[in-house]
C-alpha positions as YAML, in Angstrom:
chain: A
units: angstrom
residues:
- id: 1
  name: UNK
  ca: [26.48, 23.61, 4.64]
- id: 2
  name: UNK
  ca: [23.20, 23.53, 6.80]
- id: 3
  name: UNK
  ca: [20.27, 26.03, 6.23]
- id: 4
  name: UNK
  ca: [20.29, 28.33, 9.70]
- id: 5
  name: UNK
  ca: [18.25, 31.09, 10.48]
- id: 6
  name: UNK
  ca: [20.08, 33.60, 11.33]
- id: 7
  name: UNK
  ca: [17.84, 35.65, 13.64]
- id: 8
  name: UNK
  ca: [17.15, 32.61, 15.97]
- id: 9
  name: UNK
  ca: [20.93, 31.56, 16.28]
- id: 10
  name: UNK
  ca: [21.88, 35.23, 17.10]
- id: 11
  name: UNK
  ca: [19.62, 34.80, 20.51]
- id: 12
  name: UNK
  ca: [22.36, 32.64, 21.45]
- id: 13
  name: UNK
  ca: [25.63, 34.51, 20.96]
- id: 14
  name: UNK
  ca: [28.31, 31.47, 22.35]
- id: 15
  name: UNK
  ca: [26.60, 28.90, 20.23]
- id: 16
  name: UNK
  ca: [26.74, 31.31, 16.97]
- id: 17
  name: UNK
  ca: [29.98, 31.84, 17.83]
- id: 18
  name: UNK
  ca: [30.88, 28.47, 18.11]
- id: 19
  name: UNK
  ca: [29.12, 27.23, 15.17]
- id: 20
  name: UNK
  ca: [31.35, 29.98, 12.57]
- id: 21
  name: UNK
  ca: [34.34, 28.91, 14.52]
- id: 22
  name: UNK
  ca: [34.30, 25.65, 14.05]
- id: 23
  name: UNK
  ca: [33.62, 25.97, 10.18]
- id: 24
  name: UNK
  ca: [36.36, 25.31, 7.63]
- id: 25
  name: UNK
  ca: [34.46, 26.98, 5.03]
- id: 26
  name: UNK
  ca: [35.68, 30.54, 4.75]
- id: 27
  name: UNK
  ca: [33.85, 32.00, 2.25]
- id: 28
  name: UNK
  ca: [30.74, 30.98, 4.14]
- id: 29
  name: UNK
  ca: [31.97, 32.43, 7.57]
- id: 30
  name: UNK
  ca: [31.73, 35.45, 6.18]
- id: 31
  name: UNK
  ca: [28.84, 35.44, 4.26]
- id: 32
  name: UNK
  ca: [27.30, 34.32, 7.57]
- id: 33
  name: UNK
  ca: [29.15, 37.53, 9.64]
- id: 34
  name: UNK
  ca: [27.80, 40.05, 7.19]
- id: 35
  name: UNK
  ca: [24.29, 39.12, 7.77]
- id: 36
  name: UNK
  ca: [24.96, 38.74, 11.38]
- id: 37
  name: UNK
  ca: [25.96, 42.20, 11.46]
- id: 38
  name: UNK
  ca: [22.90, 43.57, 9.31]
- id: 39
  name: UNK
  ca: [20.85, 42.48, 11.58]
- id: 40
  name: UNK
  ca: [22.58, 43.45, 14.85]
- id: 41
  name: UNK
  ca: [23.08, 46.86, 13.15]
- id: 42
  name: UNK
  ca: [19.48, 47.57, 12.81]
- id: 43
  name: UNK
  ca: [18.87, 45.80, 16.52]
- id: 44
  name: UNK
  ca: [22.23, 48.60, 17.62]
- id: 45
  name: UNK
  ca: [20.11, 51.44, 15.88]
- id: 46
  name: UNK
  ca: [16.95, 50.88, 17.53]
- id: 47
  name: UNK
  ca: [18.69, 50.61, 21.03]
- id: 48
  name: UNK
  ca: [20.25, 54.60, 20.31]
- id: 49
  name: UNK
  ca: [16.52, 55.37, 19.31]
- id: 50
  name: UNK
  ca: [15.66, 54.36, 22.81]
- id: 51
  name: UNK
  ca: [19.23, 56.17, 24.45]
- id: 52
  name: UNK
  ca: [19.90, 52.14, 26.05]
- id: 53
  name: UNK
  ca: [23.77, 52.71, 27.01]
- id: 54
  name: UNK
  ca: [24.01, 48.52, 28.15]
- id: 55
  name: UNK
  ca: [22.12, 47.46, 25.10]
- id: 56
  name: UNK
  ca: [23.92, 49.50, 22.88]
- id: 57
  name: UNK
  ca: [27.87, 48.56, 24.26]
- id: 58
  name: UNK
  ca: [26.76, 44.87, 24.27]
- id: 59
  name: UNK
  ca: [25.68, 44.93, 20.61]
- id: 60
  name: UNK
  ca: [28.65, 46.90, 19.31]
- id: 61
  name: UNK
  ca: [31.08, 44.57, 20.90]
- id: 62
  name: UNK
  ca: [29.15, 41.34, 18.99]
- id: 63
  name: UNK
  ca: [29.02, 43.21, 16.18]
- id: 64
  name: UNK
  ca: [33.12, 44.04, 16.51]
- id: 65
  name: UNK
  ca: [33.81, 40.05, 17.01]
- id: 66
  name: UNK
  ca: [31.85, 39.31, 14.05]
- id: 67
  name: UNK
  ca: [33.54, 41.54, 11.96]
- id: 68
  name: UNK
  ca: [37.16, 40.71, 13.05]
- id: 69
  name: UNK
  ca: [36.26, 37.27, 12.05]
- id: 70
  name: UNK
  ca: [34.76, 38.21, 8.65]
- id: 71
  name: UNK
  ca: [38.36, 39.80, 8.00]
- id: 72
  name: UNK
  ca: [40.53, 37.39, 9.30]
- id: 73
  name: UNK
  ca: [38.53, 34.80, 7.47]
- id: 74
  name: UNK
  ca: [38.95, 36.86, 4.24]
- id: 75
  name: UNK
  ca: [42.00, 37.46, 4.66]
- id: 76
  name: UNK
  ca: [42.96, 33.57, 4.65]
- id: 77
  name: UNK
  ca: [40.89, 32.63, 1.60]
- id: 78
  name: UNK
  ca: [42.70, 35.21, -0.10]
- id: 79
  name: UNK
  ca: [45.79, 34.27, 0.69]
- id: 80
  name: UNK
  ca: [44.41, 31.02, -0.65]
- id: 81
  name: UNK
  ca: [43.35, 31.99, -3.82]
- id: 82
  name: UNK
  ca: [46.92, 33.93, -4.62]
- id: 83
  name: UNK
  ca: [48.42, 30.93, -4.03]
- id: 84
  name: UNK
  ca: [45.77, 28.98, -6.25]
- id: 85
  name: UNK
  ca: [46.34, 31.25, -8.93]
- id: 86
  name: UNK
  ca: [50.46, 31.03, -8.64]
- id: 87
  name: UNK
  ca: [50.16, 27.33, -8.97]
- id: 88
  name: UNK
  ca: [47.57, 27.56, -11.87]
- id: 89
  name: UNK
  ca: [49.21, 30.21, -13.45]
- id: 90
  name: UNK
  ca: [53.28, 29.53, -12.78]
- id: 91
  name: UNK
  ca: [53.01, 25.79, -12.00]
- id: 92
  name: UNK
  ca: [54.16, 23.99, -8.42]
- id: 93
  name: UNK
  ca: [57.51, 24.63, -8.61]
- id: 94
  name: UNK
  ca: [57.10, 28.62, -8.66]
- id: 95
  name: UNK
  ca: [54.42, 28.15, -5.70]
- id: 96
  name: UNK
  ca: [57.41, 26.16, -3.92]
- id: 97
  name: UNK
  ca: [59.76, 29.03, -4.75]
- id: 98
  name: UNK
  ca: [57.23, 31.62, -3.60]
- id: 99
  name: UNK
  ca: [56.85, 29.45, 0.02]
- id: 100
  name: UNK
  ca: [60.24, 29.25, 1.01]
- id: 101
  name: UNK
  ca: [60.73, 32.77, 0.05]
- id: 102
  name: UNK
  ca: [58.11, 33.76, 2.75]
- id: 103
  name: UNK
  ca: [59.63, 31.54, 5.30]
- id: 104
  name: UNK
  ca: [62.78, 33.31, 4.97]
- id: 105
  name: UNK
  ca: [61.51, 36.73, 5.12]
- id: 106
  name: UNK
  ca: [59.39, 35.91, 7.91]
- id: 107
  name: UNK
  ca: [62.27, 34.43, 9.65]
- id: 108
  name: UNK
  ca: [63.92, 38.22, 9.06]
- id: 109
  name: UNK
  ca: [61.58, 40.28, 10.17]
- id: 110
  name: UNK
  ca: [60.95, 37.84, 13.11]
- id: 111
  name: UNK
  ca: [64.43, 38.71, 14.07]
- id: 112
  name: UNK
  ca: [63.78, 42.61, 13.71]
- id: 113
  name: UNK
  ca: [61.04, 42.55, 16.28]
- id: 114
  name: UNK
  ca: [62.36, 40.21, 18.43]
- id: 115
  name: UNK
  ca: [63.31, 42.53, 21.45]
- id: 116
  name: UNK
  ca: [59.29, 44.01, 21.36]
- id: 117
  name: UNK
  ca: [57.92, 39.78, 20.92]
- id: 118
  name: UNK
  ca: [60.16, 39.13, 24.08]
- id: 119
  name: UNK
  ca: [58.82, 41.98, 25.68]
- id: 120
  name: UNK
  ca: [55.29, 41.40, 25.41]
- id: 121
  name: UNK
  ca: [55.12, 37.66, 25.25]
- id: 122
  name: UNK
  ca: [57.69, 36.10, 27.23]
- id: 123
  name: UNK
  ca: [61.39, 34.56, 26.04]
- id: 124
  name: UNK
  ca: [59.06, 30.77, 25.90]
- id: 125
  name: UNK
  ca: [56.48, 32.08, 24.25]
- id: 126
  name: UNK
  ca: [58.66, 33.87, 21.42]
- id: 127
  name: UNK
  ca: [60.69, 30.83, 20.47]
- id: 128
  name: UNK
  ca: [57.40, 29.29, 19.45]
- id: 129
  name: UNK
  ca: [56.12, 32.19, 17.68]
- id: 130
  name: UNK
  ca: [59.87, 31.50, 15.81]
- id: 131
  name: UNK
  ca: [58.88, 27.89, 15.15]
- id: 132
  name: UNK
  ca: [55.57, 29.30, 13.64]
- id: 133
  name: UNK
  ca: [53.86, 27.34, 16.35]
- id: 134
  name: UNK
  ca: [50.57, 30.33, 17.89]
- id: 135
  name: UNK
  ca: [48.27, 28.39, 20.50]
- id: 136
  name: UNK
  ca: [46.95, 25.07, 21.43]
- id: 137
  name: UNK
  ca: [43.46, 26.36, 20.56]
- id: 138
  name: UNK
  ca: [44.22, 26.05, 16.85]
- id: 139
  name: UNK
  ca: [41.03, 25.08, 14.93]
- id: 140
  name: UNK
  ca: [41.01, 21.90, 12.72]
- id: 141
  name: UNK
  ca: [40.40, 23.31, 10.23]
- id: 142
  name: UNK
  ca: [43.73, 26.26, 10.36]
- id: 143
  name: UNK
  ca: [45.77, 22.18, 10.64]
- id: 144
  name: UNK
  ca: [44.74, 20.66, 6.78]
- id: 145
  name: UNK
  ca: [47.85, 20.65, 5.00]
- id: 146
  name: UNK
  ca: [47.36, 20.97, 0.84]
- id: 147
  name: UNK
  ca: [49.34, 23.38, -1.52]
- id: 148
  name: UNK
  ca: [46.30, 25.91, -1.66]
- id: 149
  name: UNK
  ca: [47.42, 26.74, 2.33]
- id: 150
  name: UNK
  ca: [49.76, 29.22, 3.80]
- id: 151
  name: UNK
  ca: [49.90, 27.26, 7.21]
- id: 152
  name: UNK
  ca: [52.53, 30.23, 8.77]
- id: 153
  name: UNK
  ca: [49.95, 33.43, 7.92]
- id: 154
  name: UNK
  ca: [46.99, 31.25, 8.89]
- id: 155
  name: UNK
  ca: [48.60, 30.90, 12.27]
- id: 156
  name: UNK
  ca: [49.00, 34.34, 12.90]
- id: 157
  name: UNK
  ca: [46.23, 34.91, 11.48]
- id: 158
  name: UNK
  ca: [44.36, 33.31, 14.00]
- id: 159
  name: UNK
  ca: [45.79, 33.95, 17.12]
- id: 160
  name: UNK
  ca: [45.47, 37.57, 16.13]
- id: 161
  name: UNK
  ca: [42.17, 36.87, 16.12]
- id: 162
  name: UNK
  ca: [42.03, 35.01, 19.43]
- id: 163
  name: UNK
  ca: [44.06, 37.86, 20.92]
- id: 164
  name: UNK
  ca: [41.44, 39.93, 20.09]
- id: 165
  name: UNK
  ca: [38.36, 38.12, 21.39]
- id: 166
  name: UNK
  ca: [40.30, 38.20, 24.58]
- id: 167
  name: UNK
  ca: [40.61, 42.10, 24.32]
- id: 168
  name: UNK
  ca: [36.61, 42.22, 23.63]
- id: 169
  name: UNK
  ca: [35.91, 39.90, 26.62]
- id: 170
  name: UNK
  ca: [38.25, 42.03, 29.17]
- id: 171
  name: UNK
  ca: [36.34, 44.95, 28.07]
- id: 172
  name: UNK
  ca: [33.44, 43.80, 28.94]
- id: 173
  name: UNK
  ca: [34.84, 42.73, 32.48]
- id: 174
  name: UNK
  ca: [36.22, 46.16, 32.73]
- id: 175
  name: UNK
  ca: [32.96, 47.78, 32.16]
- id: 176
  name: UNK
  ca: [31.42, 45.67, 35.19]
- id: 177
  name: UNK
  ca: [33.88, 45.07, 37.19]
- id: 178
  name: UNK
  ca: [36.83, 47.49, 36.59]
- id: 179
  name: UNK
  ca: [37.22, 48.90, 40.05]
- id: 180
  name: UNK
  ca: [40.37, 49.26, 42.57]
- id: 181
  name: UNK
  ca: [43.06, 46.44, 42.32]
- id: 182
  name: UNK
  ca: [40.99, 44.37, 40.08]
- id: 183
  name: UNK
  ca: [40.90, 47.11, 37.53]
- id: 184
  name: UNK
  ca: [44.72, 48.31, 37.08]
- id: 185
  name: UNK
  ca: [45.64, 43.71, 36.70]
- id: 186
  name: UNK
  ca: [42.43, 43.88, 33.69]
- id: 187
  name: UNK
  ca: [44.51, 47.16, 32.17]
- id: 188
  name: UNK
  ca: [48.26, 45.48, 32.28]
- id: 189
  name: UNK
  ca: [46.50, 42.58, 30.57]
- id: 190
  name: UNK
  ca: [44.31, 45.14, 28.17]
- id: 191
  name: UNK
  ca: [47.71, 46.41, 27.27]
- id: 192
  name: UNK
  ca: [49.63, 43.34, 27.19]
- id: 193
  name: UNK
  ca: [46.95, 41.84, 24.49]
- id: 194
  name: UNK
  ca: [47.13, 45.10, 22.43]
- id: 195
  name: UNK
  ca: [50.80, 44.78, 22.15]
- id: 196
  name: UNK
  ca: [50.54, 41.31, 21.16]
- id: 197
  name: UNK
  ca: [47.86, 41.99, 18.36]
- id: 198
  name: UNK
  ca: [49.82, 45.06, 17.17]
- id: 199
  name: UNK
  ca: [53.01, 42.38, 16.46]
- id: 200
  name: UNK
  ca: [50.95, 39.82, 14.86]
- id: 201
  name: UNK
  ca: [49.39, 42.03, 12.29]
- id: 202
  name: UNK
  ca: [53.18, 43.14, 11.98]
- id: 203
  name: UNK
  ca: [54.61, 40.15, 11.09]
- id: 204
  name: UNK
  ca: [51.90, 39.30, 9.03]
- id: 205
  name: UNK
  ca: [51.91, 42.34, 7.11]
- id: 206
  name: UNK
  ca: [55.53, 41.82, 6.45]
- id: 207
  name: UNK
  ca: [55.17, 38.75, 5.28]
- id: 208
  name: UNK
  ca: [52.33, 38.85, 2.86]
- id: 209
  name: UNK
  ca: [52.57, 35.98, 0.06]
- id: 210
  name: UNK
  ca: [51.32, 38.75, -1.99]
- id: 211
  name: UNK
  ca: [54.09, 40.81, -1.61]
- id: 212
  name: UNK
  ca: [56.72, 37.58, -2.03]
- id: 213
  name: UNK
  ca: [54.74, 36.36, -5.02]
- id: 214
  name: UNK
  ca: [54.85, 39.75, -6.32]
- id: 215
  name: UNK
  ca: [59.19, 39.12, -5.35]
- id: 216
  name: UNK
  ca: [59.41, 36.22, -6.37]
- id: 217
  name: UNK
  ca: [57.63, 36.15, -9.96]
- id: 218
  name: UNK
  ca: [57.75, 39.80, -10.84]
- id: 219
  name: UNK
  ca: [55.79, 43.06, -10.72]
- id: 220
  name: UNK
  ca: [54.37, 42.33, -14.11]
- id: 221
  name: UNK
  ca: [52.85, 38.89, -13.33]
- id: 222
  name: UNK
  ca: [50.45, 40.87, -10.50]
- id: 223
  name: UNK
  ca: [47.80, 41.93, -13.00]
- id: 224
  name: UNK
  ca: [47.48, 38.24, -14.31]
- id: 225
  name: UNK
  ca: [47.40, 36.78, -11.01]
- id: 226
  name: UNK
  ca: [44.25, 39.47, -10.04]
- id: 227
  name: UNK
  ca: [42.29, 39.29, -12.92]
- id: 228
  name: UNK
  ca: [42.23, 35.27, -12.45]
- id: 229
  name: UNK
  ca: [41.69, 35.60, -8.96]
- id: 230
  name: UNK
  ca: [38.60, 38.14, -10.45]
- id: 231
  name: UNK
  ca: [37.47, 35.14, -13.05]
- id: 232
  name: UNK
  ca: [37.38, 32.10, -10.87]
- id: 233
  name: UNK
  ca: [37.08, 32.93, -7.28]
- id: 234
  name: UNK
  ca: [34.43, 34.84, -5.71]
- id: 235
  name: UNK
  ca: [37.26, 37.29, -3.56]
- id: 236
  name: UNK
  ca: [35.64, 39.98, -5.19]
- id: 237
  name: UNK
  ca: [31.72, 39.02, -3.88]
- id: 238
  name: UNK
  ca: [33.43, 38.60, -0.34]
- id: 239
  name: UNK
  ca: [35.08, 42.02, -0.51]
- id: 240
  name: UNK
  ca: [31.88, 43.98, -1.21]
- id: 241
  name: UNK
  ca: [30.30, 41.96, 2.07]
- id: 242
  name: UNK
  ca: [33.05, 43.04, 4.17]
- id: 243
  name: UNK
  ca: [33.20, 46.70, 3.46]
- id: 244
  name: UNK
  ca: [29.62, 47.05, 3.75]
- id: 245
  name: UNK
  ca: [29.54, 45.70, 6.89]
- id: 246
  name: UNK
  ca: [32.76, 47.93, 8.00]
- id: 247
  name: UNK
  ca: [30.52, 51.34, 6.58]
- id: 248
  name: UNK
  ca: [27.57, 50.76, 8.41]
- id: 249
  name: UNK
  ca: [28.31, 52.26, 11.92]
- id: 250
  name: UNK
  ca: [25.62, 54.09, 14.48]
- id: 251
  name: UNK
  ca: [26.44, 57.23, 16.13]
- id: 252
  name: UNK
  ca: [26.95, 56.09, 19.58]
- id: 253
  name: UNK
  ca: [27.62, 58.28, 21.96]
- id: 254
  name: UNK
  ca: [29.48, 55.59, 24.22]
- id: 255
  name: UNK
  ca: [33.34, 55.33, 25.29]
- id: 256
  name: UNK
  ca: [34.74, 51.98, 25.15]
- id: 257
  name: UNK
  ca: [38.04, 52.19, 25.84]
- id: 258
  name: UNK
  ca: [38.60, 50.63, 29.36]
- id: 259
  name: UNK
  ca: [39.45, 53.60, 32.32]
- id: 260
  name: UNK
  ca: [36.86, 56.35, 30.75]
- id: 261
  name: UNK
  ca: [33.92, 57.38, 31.94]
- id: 262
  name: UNK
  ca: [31.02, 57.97, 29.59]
- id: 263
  name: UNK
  ca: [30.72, 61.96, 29.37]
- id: 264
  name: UNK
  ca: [27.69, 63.34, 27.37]
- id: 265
  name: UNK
  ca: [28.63, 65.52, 24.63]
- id: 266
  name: UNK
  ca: [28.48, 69.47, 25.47]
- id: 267
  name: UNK
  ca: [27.89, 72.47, 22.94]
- id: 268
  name: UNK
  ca: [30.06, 75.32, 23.75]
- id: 269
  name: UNK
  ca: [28.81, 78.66, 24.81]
- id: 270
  name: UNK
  ca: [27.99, 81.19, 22.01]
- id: 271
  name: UNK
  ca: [30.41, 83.54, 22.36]
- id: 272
  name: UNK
  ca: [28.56, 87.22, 23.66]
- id: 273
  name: UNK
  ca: [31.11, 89.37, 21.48]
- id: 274
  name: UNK
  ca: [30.27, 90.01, 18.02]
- id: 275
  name: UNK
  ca: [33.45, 88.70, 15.19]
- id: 276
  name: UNK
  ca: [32.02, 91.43, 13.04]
- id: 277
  name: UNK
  ca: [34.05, 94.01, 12.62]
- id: 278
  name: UNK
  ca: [32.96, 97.42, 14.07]
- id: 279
  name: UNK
  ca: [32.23, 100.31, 11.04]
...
């Protein structure tokens, strides 16, 4: 992995962007995202010092894309590592078991949601999501087939996280150019994107390998499978990263939920009648 300075890439959001995208190397992305988002934080705190509204949305929705990649990204080199530690632990055949397992529970609660997928995606558009196929924009390196990868979740993973860099770019159109026609089509497709996210992260939750390993091999082989996962992989180290970066948040007074104005915060009249009672 090349040396890269992060305070001269971040002048050039697209090509930052581009450059974590494109890596394979999870562990690294987010490494990469939590200093990212250091130093926009302290850039974000020094634009409320100066009460900049523009500089201060702009940064918060960079910093917002760089952490939903920093979780996503986590969230597949976990997965990763469970499955290392099944196959280390319980040997190939278990890690088979666990697979197919996960295919057919994903296939079930597929079915479950299947009226709300049809809904918000289209009838086309759900018989991929069936076939576990999520976007021709799937990276290179979400393709590499080897036993350590959960190809299905790493799809959804993904085009949640796609769906969502869509949602961050049409609020940013909304905020310029949200007016009249133009801003009730950027709201259906707001909503339409929300819904989508909302049954990704469904279906993926449902489907966890943890909870079919945890199925599949028992309740009582968890606490094995976590304190290897503790011993040889650095989950833990990548953990603390995110959820610093998820605690460190400004007071902004901004709204940016698309179709609300910005409203500066009001103190209520002191009330003229004592709540003492009278002797």
């Amino acid at each position: 992995m090349p040396w890269i300075d992060l305070k001269s890439a971040l002048k050039s959001e697209a090509g930052f962007l581009e450059f974590i995208r494109s890596s394979y190397r999870h562990g690294t992305v987010v490494a990469l995202c939590a200093g990212a988002i250091g130093i926009l934080n302290r850039r974000l705190e020094a634009a409320v010092a100066r009460k900049d509204r523009d500089g201060q949305r702009y940064l918060y929705t960079q910093i917002e894309v760089l952490r939903s990649e920093m979780h996503v990204r986590l969230e597949i080199r976990t997965d990763q590592a469970l499955a290392r530690g099944v196959l280390h632990l319980a040997g190939e055949a278990a890690l088979a078991r666990v697979h197919d397992y996960q295919r057919e529970r994903y296939l079930s609660e597929f079915s479950k949601l299947y009226p709300e997928i049809v809904g918000a995606v289209g009838v086309t558009r759900a018989k991929f999501w069936e076939a576990g196929v999520y976007g021709q924009d799937f990276p290179l390196w979400a393709q590499q087939n080897g036993f350590t990868d959960t190809q299905l979740l790493q799809a959804i993973q993904v085009s949640k996280l796609r769906a969502y860099d869509a949602l961050v770019e049409l609020n940013r159109e909304l905020e310029e150019n949200g007016k009249g026609a133009r801003s009730w089509k950027l709201k259906t497709e707001w909503d339409r994107r929300r819904k989508e996210i909302k049954l990704l992260s469904d279906l993926q939750f449902r489907s966890a390998i943890y909870k079919c390993i945890r199925d599949v091999l028992g309740e009582g082989f968890m606490p094995e499978l976590e304190k290897w996962m503790t011993l040889n992989t650095r989950i833990p180290h990548f953990r603390k990263l995110r959820d610093r970066s998820r605690d460190s948040k400004p007071n902004l007074k901004l709204q940016l939920l698309p179709g609300r104005k910005f409203r500066p915060e009001r103190t209520p009249p002191r009330s003229t009648v004592s709540s003492e009672p009278r002797a």
